[in-house]
Amino acid sequence: MDDTFTGRTEAHAAPSRPRGSAEGRVAALASYFENLDEALTCESARSRDAPVQDALAARRLGMASSLFLALRAKHAPTAAHSLRVALACSSWANRLGLPERLRDALEIAALLHDVGKIGIPDYLLMKPGKLVGEELLAMDRHRAHGHEILSACCESEAVLEVLRYSGSWFDGTRHGFDCAGNDLPLGTRMLAIVDAYDSMTTEHVYRRAMSRERAVAELFACAGTQFDPRLVKEFAKVALSDGLGLDSAMAQRWLREIQPEHAEAMLRASGARPHATAPVPEGPVIGEDFHWRLLENMHDGVFFVSEQLRVLHWNRAAERLTGIRGSNMVDRRFVPSLIQMRRENGKPIDDDACPVAATIVTGVQMLQRVQCAGRNGRLVLVNLHLVPVLSPIGEPKGAAVILHDTSNQVTLEERVQKLHERATQDPLTKVANRAEFDRVIAEFVETHRQAGAPCSLIICDIDHFKKINDVHGHQAGDEALVHFAAALSQFASPGDLVARYGGEEFVLLCASCDNAAATERAERARRHIASTPQSVLGGRCITASFGVSEIQGGDTAETLLRRADRALLQAKETGRNRVVQLGTGLRGTLPSLERRKNWLIGWLPAGHGASAVTRDLITPVPLHVAAEKLKGFISDHHAEIIDVAENHAVIKVDGPSAPVPRRQSDRRVPFTIRLEFREARIQPGHRSGGHFLRTEMRVEITPARKRDRRHADIAQRANQLLVSLKAYFMAEELPGAVSGPSADDGASRPGADAGGPRSPV
């Protein structure tokens, strides 16, 4: 059943399809397509943007689009996930040059691969935590439900074959399937990879979103067992280069080339009405933006619930207070245990005694002091103000809930906000200047690192800015800079810092913000800037490129800045007007060295500690990917290459210094790092018959100067470099490798907390 993907041939070239009858409608939908990610991820706007999903599903499925609409009515996040997976599969298949028939089958199967969740109970789909035991078994039956539903309305054996083996493992170890390895349909193997990747890079209540690099590493870790190792390698090339962006080519295929009648040749629906053209979505109601802007900029946490206790909106302040993103709360049933709500005396509030439900039933306002879990699990004392929402005839419609933080503890955002307020402004754009940014970033990174909280850096640059000055004049260029800075500031939250780094380059420090949230914010800023006409430019729009990175193990302010700058350079090299994210982030990395020092290092006298740190590491990625990670480490640390050969490298790098050097011993110490690589081919030993690759490496870190070996903290500094190397390579120590001081006593393997790829629920 395997199909090659070495490139499209003339025999496989698809005949051109007739264009839609209304060019204006196609253009309008294509414009909405550019904002599809935001439409699918912004839960508060879901009702307004549902027509975008309808239009795409109708184009791809024809009359059978009612199945997709039923899935969205049942559980909108699952429908949004299915649409993202289908579009990503379409983009990947296009890059592989698959025949048109296989691509059509893959797109339809991907769009409907979770349709069986229509038959899953609501309490499972809405559960805020991980599924366990019988719940997992019940959820796993959705594939059988989906295959049964489609068998009644699908004439395409290719589509049914892809879905029949959905959920199977490449090595054949998952029960209930009669083939494995390359005998599995190519579409099934591709769908499994994209499905897991989207699940891992999407935010869930039970799991934070992973960065692209971390998600790809998890795919490599499961290559040969759960996934086809050859396809994982091909997918990684796309995901780590420019991603699976929903570009204009995909818009043209889905909205202009594909006709509903073509899909209806593969899908039949008995007694279905003729296909109706999906209406072009209209803009928001005038005045609505003012309400949302007010809610999103309030200091107090605010959320709305329906009469059935389903969360309708969860503002930014509620996100900051609880650490739970709004996209994970909207459409979920609110219960006190969701935010670990307790009475003022610390006694937990039972879900059956929910004060929000009591307000809806009684129609009476309530004000009480409670505790709830804040960021990092710490309990926060809040005033809970409950306001019932009634219809004109007095019937309950829901409730508005206000959470006012009354704790004396100054939050991390407020501390950083004070730095922001005292910032020295750039005279032109009125945001912080370069000097203030240089002063703040070191303290910003150190504060978050000590708190164990993520923070991210977005660096952006106006595309082709010189042309603006040359064509429209320097005054127009200055106005463009002012508008750009103002637009960027709109996407800054309290505690963030916006600064002009130099020329047309700006930076945004994002407090308590991980890779996924920062990338989403940068993407929204990019779209807003690209769609806002500039009067000084004759009504034309400007575009910008963005680089994003989150702090990770062993990072300093310098390495974070260089990595984000490297991401910006990659965005420019791959076509501009796009967002590129680099780095693994704090997820799965090691604890901070300040809190987990090796007791032996502190006990030994100065000069007696080990003069070298040697470790045997293993990373789930193959050798060529590990080589790219090493290039990133060298670039971000400004390392000097001493020697390089096929399987080993020697580099020299300045080690980390004390945060505020006061003595000669606090200054930077140069280290020599020797790395030896070996690619291991591992046979899974099952029916798949394939193999998968891992990279093993030996790392030795020694002071470059002999006199530096007398420093009391030399082992700690070397360990910090080791932590950074492990973060870049996404590596763990090989069992039994105990040479030199440990950098991760008790640390878990990368991604262990994720429990492997999991389908979204």
Short mmCIF file of N, CA, C and O in Angstrom, two decimals, residues 353-463:
data_model
loop_
_atom_site.label_atom_id
_atom_site.label_comp_id
_atom_site.label_asym_id
_atom_site.label_seq_id
_atom_site.Cartn_x
_atom_site.Cartn_y
_atom_site.Cartn_z
N ALA A 353 -21.26 22.49 45.68
CA ALA A 353 -21.57 23.73 46.40
C ALA A 353 -21.00 24.94 45.66
O ALA A 353 -20.56 25.91 46.28
N CYS A 354 -21.00 24.90 44.36
CA CYS A 354 -20.39 25.95 43.55
C CYS A 354 -21.10 27.28 43.79
O CYS A 354 -22.32 27.40 43.56
N PRO A 355 -20.39 28.32 44.22
CA PRO A 355 -21.05 29.62 44.46
C PRO A 355 -21.55 30.27 43.17
O PRO A 355 -22.52 31.04 43.21
N VAL A 356 -20.90 29.98 42.04
CA VAL A 356 -21.37 30.54 40.78
C VAL A 356 -22.74 29.97 40.43
O VAL A 356 -23.66 30.70 40.01
N ALA A 357 -22.90 28.66 40.62
CA ALA A 357 -24.20 28.04 40.35
C ALA A 357 -25.26 28.58 41.30
O ALA A 357 -26.42 28.79 40.89
N ALA A 358 -24.89 28.84 42.55
CA ALA A 358 -25.86 29.38 43.51
C ALA A 358 -26.33 30.76 43.09
O ALA A 358 -27.52 31.09 43.24
N THR A 359 -25.44 31.57 42.56
CA THR A 359 -25.83 32.91 42.10
C THR A 359 -26.81 32.83 40.94
O THR A 359 -27.79 33.59 40.87
N ILE A 360 -26.57 31.90 40.01
CA ILE A 360 -27.47 31.75 38.86
C ILE A 360 -28.86 31.29 39.32
O ILE A 360 -29.88 31.78 38.84
N VAL A 361 -28.90 30.37 40.28
CA VAL A 361 -30.19 29.83 40.75
C VAL A 361 -30.97 30.87 41.55
O VAL A 361 -32.17 31.07 41.35
N THR A 362 -30.28 31.59 42.45
CA THR A 362 -30.97 32.53 43.33
C THR A 362 -31.19 33.89 42.69
O THR A 362 -32.09 34.64 43.08
N GLY A 363 -30.35 34.25 41.70
CA GLY A 363 -30.45 35.57 41.09
C GLY A 363 -30.00 36.68 42.00
O GLY A 363 -30.38 37.84 41.81
N VAL A 364 -29.17 36.35 42.99
CA VAL A 364 -28.72 37.33 43.97
C VAL A 364 -27.21 37.53 43.84
O VAL A 364 -26.45 36.56 43.70
N GLN A 365 -26.76 38.79 43.88
CA GLN A 365 -25.32 39.06 43.86
C GLN A 365 -24.67 38.55 45.14
O GLN A 365 -25.27 38.56 46.21
N MET A 366 -23.43 38.11 45.01
CA MET A 366 -22.68 37.61 46.16
C MET A 366 -21.28 38.19 46.15
O MET A 366 -20.71 38.42 45.09
N LEU A 367 -20.72 38.40 47.34
CA LEU A 367 -19.34 38.84 47.49
C LEU A 367 -18.74 38.06 48.64
O LEU A 367 -19.23 38.13 49.77
N GLN A 368 -17.72 37.29 48.37
CA GLN A 368 -17.08 36.50 49.41
C GLN A 368 -15.59 36.40 49.13
O GLN A 368 -15.16 36.56 47.99
N ARG A 369 -14.84 36.14 50.18
CA ARG A 369 -13.39 35.99 50.04
C ARG A 369 -13.05 34.52 49.98
O ARG A 369 -13.45 33.73 50.84
N VAL A 370 -12.32 34.13 48.94
CA VAL A 370 -11.94 32.73 48.74
C VAL A 370 -10.47 32.67 48.35
O VAL A 370 -9.82 33.69 48.10
N GLN A 371 -9.98 31.46 48.29
CA GLN A 371 -8.64 31.20 47.78
C GLN A 371 -8.76 30.39 46.49
O GLN A 371 -9.66 29.57 46.35
N CYS A 372 -7.85 30.63 45.57
CA CYS A 372 -7.79 29.82 44.36
C CYS A 372 -6.33 29.63 43.97
O CYS A 372 -5.45 30.37 44.42
N ALA A 373 -6.09 28.62 43.16
CA ALA A 373 -4.73 28.31 42.74
C ALA A 373 -4.27 29.33 41.72
O ALA A 373 -4.91 29.54 40.69
N GLY A 374 -3.15 29.98 42.01
CA GLY A 374 -2.56 30.91 41.06
C GLY A 374 -1.50 30.22 40.23
O GLY A 374 -1.42 28.99 40.18
N ARG A 375 -0.69 31.03 39.54
CA ARG A 375 0.39 30.48 38.73
C ARG A 375 1.35 29.70 39.62
O ARG A 375 1.62 30.05 40.75
N ASN A 376 1.86 28.60 39.09
CA ASN A 376 2.79 27.72 39.80
C ASN A 376 2.13 27.02 40.99
O ASN A 376 2.82 26.50 41.86
N GLY A 377 0.78 27.02 41.04
CA GLY A 377 0.08 26.26 42.06
C GLY A 377 -0.05 26.95 43.40
O GLY A 377 -0.62 26.38 44.33
N ARG A 378 0.48 28.15 43.55
CA ARG A 378 0.38 28.86 44.83
C ARG A 378 -1.05 29.37 45.03
O ARG A 378 -1.68 29.87 44.10
N LEU A 379 -1.54 29.27 46.28
CA LEU A 379 -2.87 29.76 46.59
C LEU A 379 -2.87 31.28 46.68
O LEU A 379 -1.98 31.88 47.29
N VAL A 380 -3.88 31.89 46.07
CA VAL A 380 -4.01 33.35 46.05
C VAL A 380 -5.34 33.71 46.70
O VAL A 380 -6.37 33.11 46.41
N LEU A 381 -5.32 34.70 47.58
CA LEU A 381 -6.53 35.17 48.25
C LEU A 381 -7.21 36.20 47.35
O LEU A 381 -6.60 37.19 46.93
N VAL A 382 -8.50 35.97 47.02
CA VAL A 382 -9.22 36.85 46.11
C VAL A 382 -10.59 37.18 46.68
O VAL A 382 -11.17 36.41 47.45
N ASN A 383 -11.10 38.35 46.29
CA ASN A 383 -12.50 38.68 46.52
C ASN A 383 -13.30 38.19 45.32
O ASN A 383 -13.04 38.61 44.18
N LEU A 384 -14.26 37.31 45.56
CA LEU A 384 -15.08 36.72 44.51
C LEU A 384 -16.40 37.48 44.45
O LEU A 384 -17.22 37.40 45.37
N HIS A 385 -16.60 38.24 43.36
CA HIS A 385 -17.82 39.02 43.17
C HIS A 385 -18.65 38.35 42.08
O HIS A 385 -18.21 38.25 40.93
N LEU A 386 -19.86 37.90 42.46
CA LEU A 386 -20.72 37.16 41.54
C LEU A 386 -21.95 37.99 41.21
O LEU A 386 -22.67 38.44 42.12
N VAL A 387 -22.18 38.20 39.91
CA VAL A 387 -23.30 39.02 39.46
C VAL A 387 -24.17 38.18 38.53
O VAL A 387 -23.70 37.74 37.47
N PRO A 388 -25.43 37.92 38.88
CA PRO A 388 -26.30 37.14 37.99
C PRO A 388 -26.68 37.94 36.75
O PRO A 388 -26.83 39.17 36.80
N VAL A 389 -26.85 37.26 35.64
CA VAL A 389 -27.31 37.87 34.40
C VAL A 389 -28.71 37.34 34.12
O VAL A 389 -28.90 36.12 33.99
N LEU A 390 -29.69 38.25 34.06
CA LEU A 390 -31.09 37.86 33.92
C LEU A 390 -31.66 38.37 32.60
O LEU A 390 -31.20 39.38 32.05
N SER A 391 -32.65 37.66 32.09
CA SER A 391 -33.36 38.10 30.89
C SER A 391 -34.32 39.22 31.25
O SER A 391 -34.54 39.50 32.44
N PRO A 392 -34.92 39.89 30.26
CA PRO A 392 -35.87 40.99 30.58
C PRO A 392 -37.04 40.55 31.45
O PRO A 392 -37.63 41.38 32.15
N ILE A 393 -37.38 39.25 31.43
CA ILE A 393 -38.51 38.79 32.26
C ILE A 393 -38.01 38.12 33.54
O ILE A 393 -38.78 37.46 34.24
N GLY A 394 -36.70 38.27 33.82
CA GLY A 394 -36.18 37.77 35.08
C GLY A 394 -35.68 36.35 35.08
O GLY A 394 -35.34 35.81 36.15
N GLU A 395 -35.60 35.70 33.93
CA GLU A 395 -35.10 34.34 33.87
C GLU A 395 -33.57 34.35 33.88
O GLU A 395 -32.95 35.21 33.26
N PRO A 396 -32.95 33.37 34.57
CA PRO A 396 -31.47 33.33 34.64
C PRO A 396 -30.85 33.00 33.28
O PRO A 396 -31.31 32.10 32.58
N LYS A 397 -29.83 33.77 32.92
CA LYS A 397 -29.11 33.55 31.66
C LYS A 397 -27.66 33.16 31.90
O LYS A 397 -26.98 32.70 31.00
N GLY A 398 -27.16 33.37 33.12
CA GLY A 398 -25.77 33.07 33.41
C GLY A 398 -25.27 33.97 34.52
O GLY A 398 -26.05 34.48 35.34
N ALA A 399 -23.95 34.18 34.54
CA ALA A 399 -23.37 35.02 35.60
C ALA A 399 -22.07 35.63 35.12
O ALA A 399 -21.37 35.06 34.27
N ALA A 400 -21.77 36.81 35.67
CA ALA A 400 -20.47 37.45 35.48
C ALA A 400 -19.70 37.31 36.79
O ALA A 400 -20.24 37.57 37.87
N VAL A 401 -18.45 36.88 36.69
CA VAL A 401 -17.64 36.60 37.87
C VAL A 401 -16.41 37.50 37.83
O VAL A 401 -15.71 37.56 36.81
N ILE A 402 -16.14 38.19 38.94
CA ILE A 402 -14.97 39.07 39.05
C ILE A 402 -14.06 38.53 40.14
O ILE A 402 -14.51 38.22 41.25
N LEU A 403 -12.78 38.39 39.81
CA LEU A 403 -11.78 37.90 40.76
C LEU A 403 -10.80 39.04 41.03
O LEU A 403 -10.04 39.43 40.15
N HIS A 404 -10.84 39.57 42.26
CA HIS A 404 -9.95 40.67 42.65
C HIS A 404 -8.88 40.14 43.58
O HIS A 404 -9.17 39.63 44.66
N ASP A 405 -7.63 40.23 43.16
CA ASP A 405 -6.51 39.72 43.94
C ASP A 405 -6.29 40.62 45.16
O ASP A 405 -5.96 41.80 45.02
N THR A 406 -6.44 40.05 46.36
CA THR A 406 -6.25 40.82 47.59
C THR A 406 -5.00 40.40 48.34
O THR A 406 -4.77 40.85 49.46
N SER A 407 -4.20 39.54 47.75
CA SER A 407 -2.99 39.08 48.43
C SER A 407 -1.97 40.20 48.48
O SER A 407 -1.93 41.09 47.62
N ASN A 408 -1.14 40.17 49.51
CA ASN A 408 -0.11 41.19 49.69
C ASN A 408 1.11 40.94 48.82
O ASN A 408 1.97 41.79 48.68
N GLN A 409 1.17 39.73 48.28
CA GLN A 409 2.34 39.37 47.47
C GLN A 409 2.31 40.14 46.15
O GLN A 409 1.32 40.16 45.45
N VAL A 410 3.38 40.82 45.85
CA VAL A 410 3.48 41.54 44.58
C VAL A 410 3.77 40.53 43.48
O VAL A 410 4.70 39.75 43.57
N THR A 411 2.92 40.52 42.47
CA THR A 411 3.08 39.53 41.41
C THR A 411 4.29 39.85 40.55
O THR A 411 4.79 40.98 40.53
N LEU A 412 4.74 38.84 39.82
CA LEU A 412 5.88 39.01 38.93
C LEU A 412 5.58 40.06 37.88
O LEU A 412 6.43 40.90 37.55
N GLU A 413 4.34 40.07 37.33
CA GLU A 413 3.99 41.04 36.31
C GLU A 413 4.08 42.46 36.86
O GLU A 413 4.52 43.38 36.15
N GLU A 414 3.65 42.67 38.11
CA GLU A 414 3.68 44.01 38.67
C GLU A 414 5.11 44.50 38.88
O GLU A 414 5.42 45.68 38.68
N ARG A 415 6.00 43.59 39.28
CA ARG A 415 7.39 43.98 39.46
C ARG A 415 8.01 44.40 38.13
O ARG A 415 8.73 45.40 38.04
N VAL A 416 7.72 43.63 37.09
CA VAL A 416 8.26 43.98 35.79
C VAL A 416 7.59 45.24 35.25
O VAL A 416 8.21 46.06 34.57
N GLN A 417 6.28 45.41 35.57
CA GLN A 417 5.57 46.59 35.11
C GLN A 417 6.18 47.87 35.67
O GLN A 417 6.26 48.91 34.99
N LYS A 418 6.66 47.83 36.92
CA LYS A 418 7.31 49.00 37.50
C LYS A 418 8.58 49.36 36.72
O LYS A 418 8.88 50.53 36.51
N LEU A 419 9.29 48.32 36.30
CA LEU A 419 10.46 48.58 35.47
C LEU A 419 10.05 49.24 34.15
O LEU A 419 10.70 50.16 33.64
N HIS A 420 8.93 48.76 33.61
CA HIS A 420 8.43 49.29 32.35
C HIS A 420 8.05 50.77 32.48
O HIS A 420 8.34 51.59 31.61
N GLU A 421 7.37 51.10 33.59
CA GLU A 421 6.92 52.47 33.78
C GLU A 421 8.08 53.44 33.95
O GLU A 421 7.97 54.62 33.64
N ARG A 422 9.20 52.95 34.49
CA ARG A 422 10.36 53.81 34.67
C ARG A 422 11.28 53.82 33.45
O ARG A 422 12.35 54.42 33.48
N ALA A 423 10.86 53.13 32.39
CA ALA A 423 11.74 52.99 31.23
C ALA A 423 12.01 54.34 30.58
O ALA A 423 11.15 55.22 30.53
N THR A 424 13.20 54.49 30.09
CA THR A 424 13.57 55.67 29.29
C THR A 424 13.03 55.47 27.88
O THR A 424 13.32 54.47 27.25
N GLN A 425 12.28 56.43 27.39
CA GLN A 425 11.59 56.26 26.13
C GLN A 425 12.45 56.64 24.93
O GLN A 425 13.32 57.51 25.01
N ASP A 426 12.17 55.98 23.82
CA ASP A 426 12.72 56.40 22.54
C ASP A 426 12.00 57.68 22.14
O ASP A 426 10.76 57.73 22.17
N PRO A 427 12.70 58.74 21.80
CA PRO A 427 12.05 60.04 21.55
C PRO A 427 11.06 60.02 20.39
O PRO A 427 10.12 60.82 20.39
N LEU A 428 11.25 59.16 19.43
CA LEU A 428 10.36 59.14 18.27
C LEU A 428 9.12 58.30 18.52
O LEU A 428 7.99 58.76 18.34
N THR A 429 9.32 57.06 18.94
CA THR A 429 8.20 56.11 19.02
C THR A 429 7.56 56.05 20.39
O THR A 429 6.50 55.43 20.56
N LYS A 430 8.19 56.64 21.42
CA LYS A 430 7.67 56.68 22.79
C LYS A 430 7.62 55.31 23.46
O LYS A 430 6.92 55.14 24.46
N VAL A 431 8.33 54.33 22.91
CA VAL A 431 8.52 53.07 23.62
C VAL A 431 9.91 53.09 24.24
O VAL A 431 10.67 54.04 24.05
N ALA A 432 10.27 52.06 25.01
CA ALA A 432 11.57 52.04 25.65
C ALA A 432 12.68 52.07 24.61
O ALA A 432 12.53 51.55 23.49
N ASN A 433 13.81 52.68 24.98
CA ASN A 433 14.92 52.75 24.03
C ASN A 433 15.89 51.58 24.22
O ASN A 433 15.71 50.74 25.09
N ARG A 434 16.94 51.55 23.41
CA ARG A 434 17.90 50.45 23.44
C ARG A 434 18.60 50.35 24.80
O ARG A 434 18.79 49.25 25.34
N ALA A 435 19.00 51.49 25.36
CA ALA A 435 19.71 51.47 26.64
C ALA A 435 18.85 50.87 27.74
O ALA A 435 19.31 50.08 28.57
N GLU A 436 17.57 51.24 27.76
CA GLU A 436 16.67 50.71 28.79
C GLU A 436 16.44 49.22 28.59
O GLU A 436 16.39 48.44 29.55
N PHE A 437 16.31 48.80 27.34
CA PHE A 437 16.14 47.38 27.06
C PHE A 437 17.36 46.59 27.54
O PHE A 437 17.22 45.55 28.18
N ASP A 438 18.56 47.08 27.23
CA ASP A 438 19.77 46.39 27.67
C ASP A 438 19.85 46.31 29.19
O ASP A 438 20.36 45.33 29.75
N ARG A 439 19.34 47.33 29.87
CA ARG A 439 19.37 47.31 31.33
C ARG A 439 18.36 46.34 31.92
O ARG A 439 18.62 45.65 32.91
N VAL A 440 17.18 46.26 31.27
CA VAL A 440 16.08 45.48 31.84
C VAL A 440 16.21 44.00 31.54
O VAL A 440 15.86 43.16 32.37
N ILE A 441 16.71 43.63 30.35
CA ILE A 441 16.60 42.25 29.92
C ILE A 441 17.31 41.28 30.86
O ILE A 441 16.80 40.19 31.14
N ALA A 442 18.49 41.66 31.39
CA ALA A 442 19.21 40.75 32.28
C ALA A 442 18.41 40.49 33.55
O ALA A 442 18.27 39.33 33.98
N GLU A 443 17.86 41.55 34.14
CA GLU A 443 17.05 41.38 35.35
C GLU A 443 15.76 40.65 35.04
O GLU A 443 15.27 39.84 35.84
N PHE A 444 15.18 40.94 33.88
CA PHE A 444 13.95 40.29 33.43
C PHE A 444 14.15 38.78 33.35
O PHE A 444 13.36 37.99 33.89
N VAL A 445 15.21 38.35 32.67
CA VAL A 445 15.49 36.92 32.51
C VAL A 445 15.82 36.28 33.86
O VAL A 445 15.33 35.19 34.19
N GLU A 446 16.64 36.94 34.65
CA GLU A 446 17.05 36.38 35.94
C GLU A 446 15.85 36.24 36.88
O GLU A 446 15.72 35.23 37.59
N THR A 447 14.95 37.24 36.90
CA THR A 447 13.77 37.18 37.76
C THR A 447 12.89 36.00 37.40
O THR A 447 12.42 35.26 38.27
N HIS A 448 12.66 35.80 36.11
CA HIS A 448 11.82 34.67 35.68
C HIS A 448 12.51 33.34 35.93
O HIS A 448 11.87 32.35 36.30
N ARG A 449 13.83 33.30 35.73
CA ARG A 449 14.54 32.03 35.93
C ARG A 449 14.50 31.60 37.39
O ARG A 449 14.29 30.43 37.70
N GLN A 450 14.68 32.56 38.31
CA GLN A 450 14.63 32.23 39.73
C GLN A 450 13.23 31.81 40.15
O GLN A 450 13.07 30.96 41.03
N ALA A 451 12.20 32.41 39.53
CA ALA A 451 10.82 32.06 39.86
C ALA A 451 10.37 30.78 39.17
O ALA A 451 9.28 30.27 39.46
N GLY A 452 11.18 30.25 38.25
CA GLY A 452 10.78 29.06 37.50
C GLY A 452 9.64 29.33 36.54
O GLY A 452 8.89 28.42 36.19
N ALA A 453 9.48 30.59 36.15
CA ALA A 453 8.40 30.98 35.25
C ALA A 453 8.96 31.24 33.85
O ALA A 453 10.07 31.75 33.71
N PRO A 454 8.20 30.93 32.80
CA PRO A 454 8.69 31.19 31.44
C PRO A 454 8.61 32.66 31.10
O PRO A 454 7.78 33.40 31.64
N CYS A 455 9.48 33.10 30.23
CA CYS A 455 9.36 34.41 29.60
C CYS A 455 9.92 34.28 28.19
O CYS A 455 10.74 33.40 27.93
N SER A 456 9.47 35.14 27.30
CA SER A 456 9.85 35.03 25.90
C SER A 456 10.27 36.38 25.35
O SER A 456 9.92 37.43 25.91
N LEU A 457 11.01 36.32 24.26
CA LEU A 457 11.45 37.53 23.57
C LEU A 457 10.99 37.46 22.12
O LEU A 457 11.20 36.46 21.44
N ILE A 458 10.33 38.52 21.69
CA ILE A 458 9.92 38.68 20.29
C ILE A 458 10.75 39.81 19.71
O ILE A 458 10.76 40.92 20.24
N ILE A 459 11.45 39.55 18.63
CA ILE A 459 12.21 40.59 17.95
C ILE A 459 11.68 40.70 16.52
O ILE A 459 11.46 39.68 15.86
N CYS A 460 11.41 41.91 16.06
CA CYS A 460 10.75 42.09 14.77
C CYS A 460 11.39 43.25 14.01
O CYS A 460 12.02 44.13 14.59
N ASP A 461 11.17 43.22 12.71
CA ASP A 461 11.83 44.16 11.81
C ASP A 461 10.88 44.47 10.66
O ASP A 461 10.29 43.56 10.07
N ILE A 462 10.71 45.75 10.35
CA ILE A 462 9.87 46.14 9.22
C ILE A 462 10.54 45.71 7.92
O ILE A 462 11.72 45.99 7.70
N ASP A 463 9.80 45.03 7.07
CA ASP A 463 10.34 44.54 5.81
C ASP A 463 10.56 45.70 4.82
O ASP A 463 9.70 46.57 4.67
#
